[in-house]
Short mmCIF file of C-alpha atoms in Angstrom, two decimals:
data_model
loop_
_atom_site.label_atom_id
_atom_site.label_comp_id
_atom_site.label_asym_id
_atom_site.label_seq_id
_atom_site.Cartn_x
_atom_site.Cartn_y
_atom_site.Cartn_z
CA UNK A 6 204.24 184.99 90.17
CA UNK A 7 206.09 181.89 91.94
CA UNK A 8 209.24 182.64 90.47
CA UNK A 9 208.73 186.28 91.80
CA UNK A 10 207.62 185.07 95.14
CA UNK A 11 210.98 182.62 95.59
CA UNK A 12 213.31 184.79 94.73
CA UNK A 13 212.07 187.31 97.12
CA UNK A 14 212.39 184.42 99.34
CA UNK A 15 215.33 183.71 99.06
CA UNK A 16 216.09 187.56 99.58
CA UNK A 17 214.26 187.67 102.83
CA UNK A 18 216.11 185.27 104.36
CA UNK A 19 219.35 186.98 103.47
CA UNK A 20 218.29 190.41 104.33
CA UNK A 21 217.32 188.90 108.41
CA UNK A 22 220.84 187.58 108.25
CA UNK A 23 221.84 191.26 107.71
CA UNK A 24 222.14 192.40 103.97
CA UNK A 25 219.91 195.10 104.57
CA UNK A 26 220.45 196.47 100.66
CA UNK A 27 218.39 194.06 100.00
CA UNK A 28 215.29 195.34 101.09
CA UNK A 29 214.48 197.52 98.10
CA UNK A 30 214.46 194.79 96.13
CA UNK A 31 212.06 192.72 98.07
CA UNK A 32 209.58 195.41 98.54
CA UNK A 33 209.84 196.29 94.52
CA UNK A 34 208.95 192.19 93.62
CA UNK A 35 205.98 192.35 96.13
CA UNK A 36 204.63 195.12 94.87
CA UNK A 37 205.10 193.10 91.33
CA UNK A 38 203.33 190.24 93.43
CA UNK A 39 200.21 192.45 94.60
CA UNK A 40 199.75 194.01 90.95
CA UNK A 41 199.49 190.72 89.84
CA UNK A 42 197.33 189.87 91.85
CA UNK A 43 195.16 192.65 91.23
CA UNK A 44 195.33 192.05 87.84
CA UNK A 45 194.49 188.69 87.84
CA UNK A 46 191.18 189.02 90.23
CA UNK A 47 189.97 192.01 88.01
CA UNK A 48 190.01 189.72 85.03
CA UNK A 49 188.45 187.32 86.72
CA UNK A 50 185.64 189.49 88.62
CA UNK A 51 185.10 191.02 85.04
CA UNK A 52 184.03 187.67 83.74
CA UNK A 53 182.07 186.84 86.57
CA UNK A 54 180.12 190.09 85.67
CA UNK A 55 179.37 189.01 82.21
CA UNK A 56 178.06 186.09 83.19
CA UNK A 57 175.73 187.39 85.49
CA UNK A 58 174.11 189.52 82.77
CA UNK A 59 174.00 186.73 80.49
CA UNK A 60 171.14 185.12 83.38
CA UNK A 61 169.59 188.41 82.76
CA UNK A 62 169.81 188.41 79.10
CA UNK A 63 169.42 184.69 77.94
CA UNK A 64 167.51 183.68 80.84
CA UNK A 65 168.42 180.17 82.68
CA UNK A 66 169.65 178.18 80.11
CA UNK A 67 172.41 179.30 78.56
CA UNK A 68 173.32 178.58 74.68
CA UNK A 69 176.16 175.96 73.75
CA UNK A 70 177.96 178.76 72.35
CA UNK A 71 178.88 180.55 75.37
CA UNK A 72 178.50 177.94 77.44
CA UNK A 73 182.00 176.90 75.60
CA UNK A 74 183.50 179.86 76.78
CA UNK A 75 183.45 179.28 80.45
CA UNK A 76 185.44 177.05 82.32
CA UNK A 77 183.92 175.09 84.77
CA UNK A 78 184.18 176.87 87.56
CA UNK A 79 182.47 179.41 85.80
CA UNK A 80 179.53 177.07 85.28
CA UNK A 81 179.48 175.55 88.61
CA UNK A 82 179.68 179.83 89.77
CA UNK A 83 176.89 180.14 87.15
CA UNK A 84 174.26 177.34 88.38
CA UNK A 85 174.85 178.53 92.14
CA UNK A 86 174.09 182.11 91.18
CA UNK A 87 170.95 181.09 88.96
CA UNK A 88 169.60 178.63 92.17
CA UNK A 89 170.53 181.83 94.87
CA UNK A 90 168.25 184.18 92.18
CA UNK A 91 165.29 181.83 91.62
CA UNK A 92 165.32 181.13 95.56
CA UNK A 93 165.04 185.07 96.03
CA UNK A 94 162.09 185.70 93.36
CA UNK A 95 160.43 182.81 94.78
CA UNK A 96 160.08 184.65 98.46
CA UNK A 97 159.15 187.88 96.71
CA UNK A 98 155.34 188.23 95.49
CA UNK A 99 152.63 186.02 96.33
CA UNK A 100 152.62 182.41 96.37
CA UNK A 101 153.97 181.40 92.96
CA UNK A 102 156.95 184.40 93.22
CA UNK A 103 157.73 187.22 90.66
CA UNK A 104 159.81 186.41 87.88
CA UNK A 105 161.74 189.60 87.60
CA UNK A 106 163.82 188.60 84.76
CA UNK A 107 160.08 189.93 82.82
CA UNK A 108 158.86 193.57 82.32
CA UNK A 109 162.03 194.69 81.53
CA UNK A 110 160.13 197.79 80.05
CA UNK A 111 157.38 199.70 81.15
CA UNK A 112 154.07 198.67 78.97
CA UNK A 113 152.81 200.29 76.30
CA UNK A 114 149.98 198.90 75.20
CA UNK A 115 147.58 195.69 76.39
CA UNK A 116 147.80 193.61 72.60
CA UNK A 117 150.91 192.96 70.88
CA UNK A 118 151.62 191.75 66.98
CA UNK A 119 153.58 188.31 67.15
CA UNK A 120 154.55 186.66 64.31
CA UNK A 121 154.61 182.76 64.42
CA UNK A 122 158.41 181.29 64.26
CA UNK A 123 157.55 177.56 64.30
CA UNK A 124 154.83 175.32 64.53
CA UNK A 125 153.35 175.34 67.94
CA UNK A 126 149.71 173.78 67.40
CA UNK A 127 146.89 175.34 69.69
CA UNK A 128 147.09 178.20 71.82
CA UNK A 129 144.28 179.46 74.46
CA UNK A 130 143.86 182.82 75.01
CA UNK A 131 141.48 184.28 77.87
CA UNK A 132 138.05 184.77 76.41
CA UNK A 133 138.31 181.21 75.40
CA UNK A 134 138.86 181.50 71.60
CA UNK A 135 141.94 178.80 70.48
CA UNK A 136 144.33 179.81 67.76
CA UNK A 137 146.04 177.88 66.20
CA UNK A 138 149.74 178.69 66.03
CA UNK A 139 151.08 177.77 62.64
CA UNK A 140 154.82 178.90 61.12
CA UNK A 141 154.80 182.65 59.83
CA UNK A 142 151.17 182.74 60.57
CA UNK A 143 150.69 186.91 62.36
CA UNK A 144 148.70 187.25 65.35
CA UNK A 145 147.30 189.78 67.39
CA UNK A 146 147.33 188.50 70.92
CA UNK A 147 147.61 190.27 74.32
CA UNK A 148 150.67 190.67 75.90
CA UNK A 149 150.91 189.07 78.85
CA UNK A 150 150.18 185.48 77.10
CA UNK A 151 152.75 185.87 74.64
CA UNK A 152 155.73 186.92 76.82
CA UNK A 153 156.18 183.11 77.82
CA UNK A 154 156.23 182.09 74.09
CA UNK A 155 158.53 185.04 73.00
CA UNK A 156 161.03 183.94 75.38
CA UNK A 157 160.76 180.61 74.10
CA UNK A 158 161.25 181.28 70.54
CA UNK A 159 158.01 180.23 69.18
CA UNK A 160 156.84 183.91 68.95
CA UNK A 161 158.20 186.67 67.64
CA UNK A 162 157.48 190.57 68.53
CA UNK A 163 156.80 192.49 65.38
CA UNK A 164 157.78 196.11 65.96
CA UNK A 165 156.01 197.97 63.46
CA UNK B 24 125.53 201.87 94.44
CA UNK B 25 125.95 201.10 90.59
CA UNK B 26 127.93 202.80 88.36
CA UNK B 27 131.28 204.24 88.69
CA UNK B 28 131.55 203.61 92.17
CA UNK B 29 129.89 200.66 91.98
CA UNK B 30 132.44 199.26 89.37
CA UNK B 31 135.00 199.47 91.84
CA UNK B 32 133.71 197.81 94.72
CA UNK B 33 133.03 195.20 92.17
CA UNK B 34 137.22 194.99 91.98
CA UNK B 35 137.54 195.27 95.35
CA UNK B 36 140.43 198.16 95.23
CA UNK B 37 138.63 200.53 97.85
CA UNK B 38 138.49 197.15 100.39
CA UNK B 39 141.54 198.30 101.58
CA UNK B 40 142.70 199.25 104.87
CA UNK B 41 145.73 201.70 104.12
CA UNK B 42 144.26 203.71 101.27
CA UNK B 43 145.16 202.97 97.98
CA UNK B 44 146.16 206.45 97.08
CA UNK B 45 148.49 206.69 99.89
CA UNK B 46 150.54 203.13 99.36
CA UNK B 47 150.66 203.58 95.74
CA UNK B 48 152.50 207.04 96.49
CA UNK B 49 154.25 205.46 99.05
CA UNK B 50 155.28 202.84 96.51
CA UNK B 51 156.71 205.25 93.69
CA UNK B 52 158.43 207.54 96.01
CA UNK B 53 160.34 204.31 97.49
CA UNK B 54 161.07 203.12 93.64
CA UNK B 55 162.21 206.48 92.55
CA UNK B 56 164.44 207.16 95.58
CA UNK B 57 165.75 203.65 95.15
CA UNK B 58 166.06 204.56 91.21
CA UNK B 59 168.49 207.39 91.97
CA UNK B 60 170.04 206.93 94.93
CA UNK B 61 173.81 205.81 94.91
CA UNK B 62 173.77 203.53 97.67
CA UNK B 63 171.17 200.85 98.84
CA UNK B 64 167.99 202.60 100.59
CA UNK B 65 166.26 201.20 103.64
CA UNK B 66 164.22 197.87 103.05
CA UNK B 67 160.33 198.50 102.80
CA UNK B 68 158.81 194.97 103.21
CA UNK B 69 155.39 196.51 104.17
CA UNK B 70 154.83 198.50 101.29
CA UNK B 71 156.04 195.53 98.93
CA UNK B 72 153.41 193.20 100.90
CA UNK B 73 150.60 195.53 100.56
CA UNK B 74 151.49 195.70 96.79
CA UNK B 75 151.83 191.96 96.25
CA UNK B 76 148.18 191.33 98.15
CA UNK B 77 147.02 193.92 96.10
CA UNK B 78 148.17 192.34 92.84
CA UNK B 79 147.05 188.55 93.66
CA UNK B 80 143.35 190.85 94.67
CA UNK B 81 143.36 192.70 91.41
CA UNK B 82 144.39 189.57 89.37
CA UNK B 83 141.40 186.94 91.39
CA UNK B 84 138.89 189.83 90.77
CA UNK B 85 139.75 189.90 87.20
CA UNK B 86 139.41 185.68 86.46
CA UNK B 87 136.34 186.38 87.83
CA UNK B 88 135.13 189.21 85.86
CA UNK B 89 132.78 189.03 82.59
CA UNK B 90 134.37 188.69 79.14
CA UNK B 91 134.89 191.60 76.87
CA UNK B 92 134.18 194.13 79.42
CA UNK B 93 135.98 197.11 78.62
CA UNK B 94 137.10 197.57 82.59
CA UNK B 95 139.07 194.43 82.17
CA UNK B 96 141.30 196.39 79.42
CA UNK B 97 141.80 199.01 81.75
CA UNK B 98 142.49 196.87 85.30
CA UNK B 99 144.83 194.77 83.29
CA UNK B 100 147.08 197.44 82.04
CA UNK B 101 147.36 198.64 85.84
CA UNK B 102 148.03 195.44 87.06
CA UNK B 103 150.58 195.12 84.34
CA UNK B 104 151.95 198.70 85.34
CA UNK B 105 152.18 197.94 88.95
CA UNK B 106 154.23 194.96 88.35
CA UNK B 107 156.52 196.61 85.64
CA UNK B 108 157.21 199.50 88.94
CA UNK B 109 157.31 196.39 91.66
CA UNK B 110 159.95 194.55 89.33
CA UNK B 111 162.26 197.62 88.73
CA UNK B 112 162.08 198.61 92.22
CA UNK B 113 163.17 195.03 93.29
CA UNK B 114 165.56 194.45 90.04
CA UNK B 115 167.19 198.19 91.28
CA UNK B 116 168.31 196.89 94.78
CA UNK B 117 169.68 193.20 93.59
CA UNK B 118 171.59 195.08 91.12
CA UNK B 119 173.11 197.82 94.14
CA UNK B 120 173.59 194.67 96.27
CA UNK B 121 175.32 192.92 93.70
CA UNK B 122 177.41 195.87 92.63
CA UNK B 123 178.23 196.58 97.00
CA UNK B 124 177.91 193.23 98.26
CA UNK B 125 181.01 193.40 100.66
CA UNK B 126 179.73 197.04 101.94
CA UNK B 127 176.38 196.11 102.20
CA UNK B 128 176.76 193.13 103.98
CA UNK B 129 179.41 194.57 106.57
CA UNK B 130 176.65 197.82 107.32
CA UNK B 131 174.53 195.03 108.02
CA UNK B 132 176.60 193.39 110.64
CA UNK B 133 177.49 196.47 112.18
CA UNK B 134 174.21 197.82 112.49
CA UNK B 135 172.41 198.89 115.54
CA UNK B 136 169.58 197.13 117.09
CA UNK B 137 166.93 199.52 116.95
CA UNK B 138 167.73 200.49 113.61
CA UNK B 139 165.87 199.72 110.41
CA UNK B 140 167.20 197.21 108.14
CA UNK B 141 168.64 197.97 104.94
CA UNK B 142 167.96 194.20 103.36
CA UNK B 143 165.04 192.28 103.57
CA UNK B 144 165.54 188.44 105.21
CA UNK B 145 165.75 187.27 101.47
CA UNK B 146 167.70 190.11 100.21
CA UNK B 147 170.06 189.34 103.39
CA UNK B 148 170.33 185.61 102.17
CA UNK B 149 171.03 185.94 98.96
CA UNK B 150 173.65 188.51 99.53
CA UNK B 151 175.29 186.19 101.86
CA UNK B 152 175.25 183.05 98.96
CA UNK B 153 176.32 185.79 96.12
CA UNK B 154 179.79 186.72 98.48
CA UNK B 155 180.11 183.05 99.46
CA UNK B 156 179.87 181.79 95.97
CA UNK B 157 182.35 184.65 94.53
CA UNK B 158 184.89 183.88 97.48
CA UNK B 159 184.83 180.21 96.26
CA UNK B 160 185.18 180.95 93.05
CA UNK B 161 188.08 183.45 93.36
CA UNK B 162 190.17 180.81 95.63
CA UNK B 163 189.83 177.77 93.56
CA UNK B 164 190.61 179.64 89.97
CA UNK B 165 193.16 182.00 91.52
CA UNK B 166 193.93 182.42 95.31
CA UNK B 167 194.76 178.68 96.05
CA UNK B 168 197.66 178.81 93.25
CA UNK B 169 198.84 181.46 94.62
CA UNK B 170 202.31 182.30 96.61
CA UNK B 171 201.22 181.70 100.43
CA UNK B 172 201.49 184.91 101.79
CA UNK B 173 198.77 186.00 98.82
CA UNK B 174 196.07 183.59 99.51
CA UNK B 175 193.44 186.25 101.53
CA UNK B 176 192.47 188.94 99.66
CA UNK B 177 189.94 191.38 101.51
CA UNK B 178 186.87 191.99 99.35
CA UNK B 179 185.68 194.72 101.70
CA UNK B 180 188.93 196.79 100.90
CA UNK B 181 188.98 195.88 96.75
CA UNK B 182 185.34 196.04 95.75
CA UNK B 183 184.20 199.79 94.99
CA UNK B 184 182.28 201.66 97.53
CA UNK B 185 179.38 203.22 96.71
CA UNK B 186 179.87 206.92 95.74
CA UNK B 187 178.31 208.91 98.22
CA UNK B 188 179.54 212.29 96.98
CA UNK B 189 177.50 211.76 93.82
CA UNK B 190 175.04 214.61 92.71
CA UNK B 191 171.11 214.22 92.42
CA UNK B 192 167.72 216.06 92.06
CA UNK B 193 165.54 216.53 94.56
CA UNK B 194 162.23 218.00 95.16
CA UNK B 195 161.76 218.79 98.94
CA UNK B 196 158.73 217.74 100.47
CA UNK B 197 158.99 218.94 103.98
CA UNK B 198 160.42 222.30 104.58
CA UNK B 199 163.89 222.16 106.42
CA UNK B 200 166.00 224.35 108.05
CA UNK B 201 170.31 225.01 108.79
CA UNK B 202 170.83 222.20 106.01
CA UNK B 203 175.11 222.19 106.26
CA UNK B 204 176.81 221.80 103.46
CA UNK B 205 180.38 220.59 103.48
CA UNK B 206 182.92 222.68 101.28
CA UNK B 207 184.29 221.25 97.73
CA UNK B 208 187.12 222.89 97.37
CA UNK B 209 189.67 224.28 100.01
CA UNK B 210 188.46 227.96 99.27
CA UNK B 211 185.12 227.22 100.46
CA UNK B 212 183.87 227.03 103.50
CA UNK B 213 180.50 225.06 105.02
CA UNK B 214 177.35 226.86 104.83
CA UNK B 215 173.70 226.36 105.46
CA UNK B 216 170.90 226.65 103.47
CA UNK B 217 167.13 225.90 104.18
CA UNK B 218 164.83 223.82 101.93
CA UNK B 219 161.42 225.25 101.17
CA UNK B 220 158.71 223.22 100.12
CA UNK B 221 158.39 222.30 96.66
CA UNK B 222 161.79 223.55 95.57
CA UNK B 223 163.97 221.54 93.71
CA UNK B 224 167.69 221.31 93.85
CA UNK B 225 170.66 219.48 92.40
CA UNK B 226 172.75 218.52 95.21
CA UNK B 227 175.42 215.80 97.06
CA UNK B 228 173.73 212.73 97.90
CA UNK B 229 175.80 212.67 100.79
CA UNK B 230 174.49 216.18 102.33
CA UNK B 231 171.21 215.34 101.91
CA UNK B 232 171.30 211.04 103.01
CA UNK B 233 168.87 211.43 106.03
CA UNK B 234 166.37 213.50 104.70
CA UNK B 235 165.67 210.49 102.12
CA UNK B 236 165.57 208.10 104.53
CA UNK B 237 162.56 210.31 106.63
CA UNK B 238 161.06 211.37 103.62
CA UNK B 239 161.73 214.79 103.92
CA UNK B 240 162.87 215.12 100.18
CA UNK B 241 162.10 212.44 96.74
CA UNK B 242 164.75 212.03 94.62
CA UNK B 243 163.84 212.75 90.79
#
């Protein structure tokens, strides 16, 4: 693009001193220049869409993997978008805020069958009974207790 | 009295001073219009406080409610329903203001005093960080290394507007009359048509914009 933009530099100040045959030219490299341009922020913008579903998706933290990806203005774009989003579902719903990243889907049905992924130890459910959480051990717990721990990766969803 | 009635005293859902029935159908029509409307719809901060206070009510009643009774099952699942609708409703206009931030935020600006508000304070905020941090970003990766006389770029003019012209169902609740409707094509010219109640039609969103916003017509 900078090679672009001198030459039609250089043209421009010929052209005032009168070659107006020039003018063609110049108006054919900035269009060149504006394409470019175009081109360049749509790549961009695209990426910055991706990342923003990968909040959505993978919640705030995101894995090493893609975190290699994405340059670090990408990251520094990515913290300032995840701070602007958990300000916002702070102020919405209550005093503790809604997390809307959850109930993605509409329920279906109150209990859910996890399956345990890795040791976890003792887990409280509302009536008071403790189970204990133990690796490929299957429960039958209700829903809304288990969403934390599925996003975690302790539980798993069994979809029968 | 005990009994039915009595069981939902106990929950506290007919302490209410708007009637339940009447914000919870004032609640889904906003989330379906928002749902299927093209552009962002009119902010409705009352209905989404009387739906939060009623959420926090239903959820105190229920810590304090006996074990194992079977109306827990039940109040749960609605609480959990009400929050799935309250979470798409609010996930539907980030995404639009995301998707329109330049147009959104520049109908905001120009907007009149006595009109309503399309963004909530918050929703206003975090517009304004979401174009501040993309206008950042864009200059220090590509703007600032650019040739001088390419260094602005106006977002208003390169991000998408939303498509007003875009066709969707409708079920009309209030009858209305001398609707015009803008030709498509050169051949044809504008006409009128009236809505009757209860009808349903498949239509431009743009023709039929107001009527949303008075709640002459739900989008389906």
């Amino acid at each position: 693009m900078r090679t672009l933009y001198d030459r039609n530099q250089a043209d421009v100040s010929e052209a005032k001193s009168g070659r107006t045959d020039l003018i063609f030219l110049i108006r054919f490299r900035h269009c060149c220049l504006l394409r470019n341009q175009r081109c360049i922020l749509a790549y961009l913008y695209d990426r910055l869409l991706r990342i923003r579903a990968l909040r959505w998706e993978y919640g705030s933290v995101l894995p090493n993997t893609i975190q290699f990806h994405m340059s670090a203005e990408e990251v520094e774009w990515f913290s300032r978008y995840k701070k602007s989003l958990a300000t916002y579902m702070r102020s919405v719903g209550g005093e503790e805020g809604l997390d809307l990243t959850q109930d993605i889907k509409p329920p279906k049905s109150l209990y859910i069958e996890v399956r345990c992924l890795r040791d976890y130890g003792e887990f409280e459910i509302d009536d008071g009974t403790t189970i204990l959480l133990k690796k490929n051990s299957q429960h039958f717990l209700p829903r809304w207790k288990c969403e934390q721990l599925i996003r975690q990766g302790v539980l798993e969803h069994i979809l029968s | 009295m005990r009994g039915g009635g009595g069981g939902r005293e106990e929950f506290g859902l007919s302490v209410r001073r708007v009637p339940r029935s009447h914000l919870q159908r004032a609640f889904f029509q906003a989330w379906l219009n928002e749902k299927f409307a093209p552009e962002l719809l009119e902010s409705k901060p009352e209905i989404i406080e009387c739906v939060v206070e009623q959420l926090d009510h239903m959820e105190a009643n229920l810590k304090r409610a006996k074990r194992g009774d079977l109306k827990v099952s039940i109040h749960r699942m609605e609480i959990e329903r009400i929050r799935y609708v309250l979470s798409s409703y609010l996930r539907c206009r980030l995404v639009k203001i995301e998707k329109f931030f330049p147009h959104v935020l520049e109908k905001e600006k120009s907007r009149a005093e006595g009109e309503p508000s399309i963004l909530s304070p918050e929703e206003f905020a975090f517009a304004k960080e979401y174009m501040a941090n993309t206008e950042i970003y864009l200059k220090n990766v590509a703007l600032k290394h650019m040739p001088p006389n390419l260094q602005k770029v106006s977002l208003l003019k390169s991000v998408p507007r939303p498509n007003l012209d875009s066709f969707v169902f409708l079920r009309v609740l209030e009858r209305q009359e001398n609707i015009l409707v803008e030709p498509e094509t050169d051949e044809q010219r504008e006409y009128t048509i009236d809505l009757e109640e209860g009808s349903q039609h498949l239509i431009r969103y743009k023709t039929i914009a107001p009527l949303v916003a008075s709640g002459a017509v739900q989008l389906i």
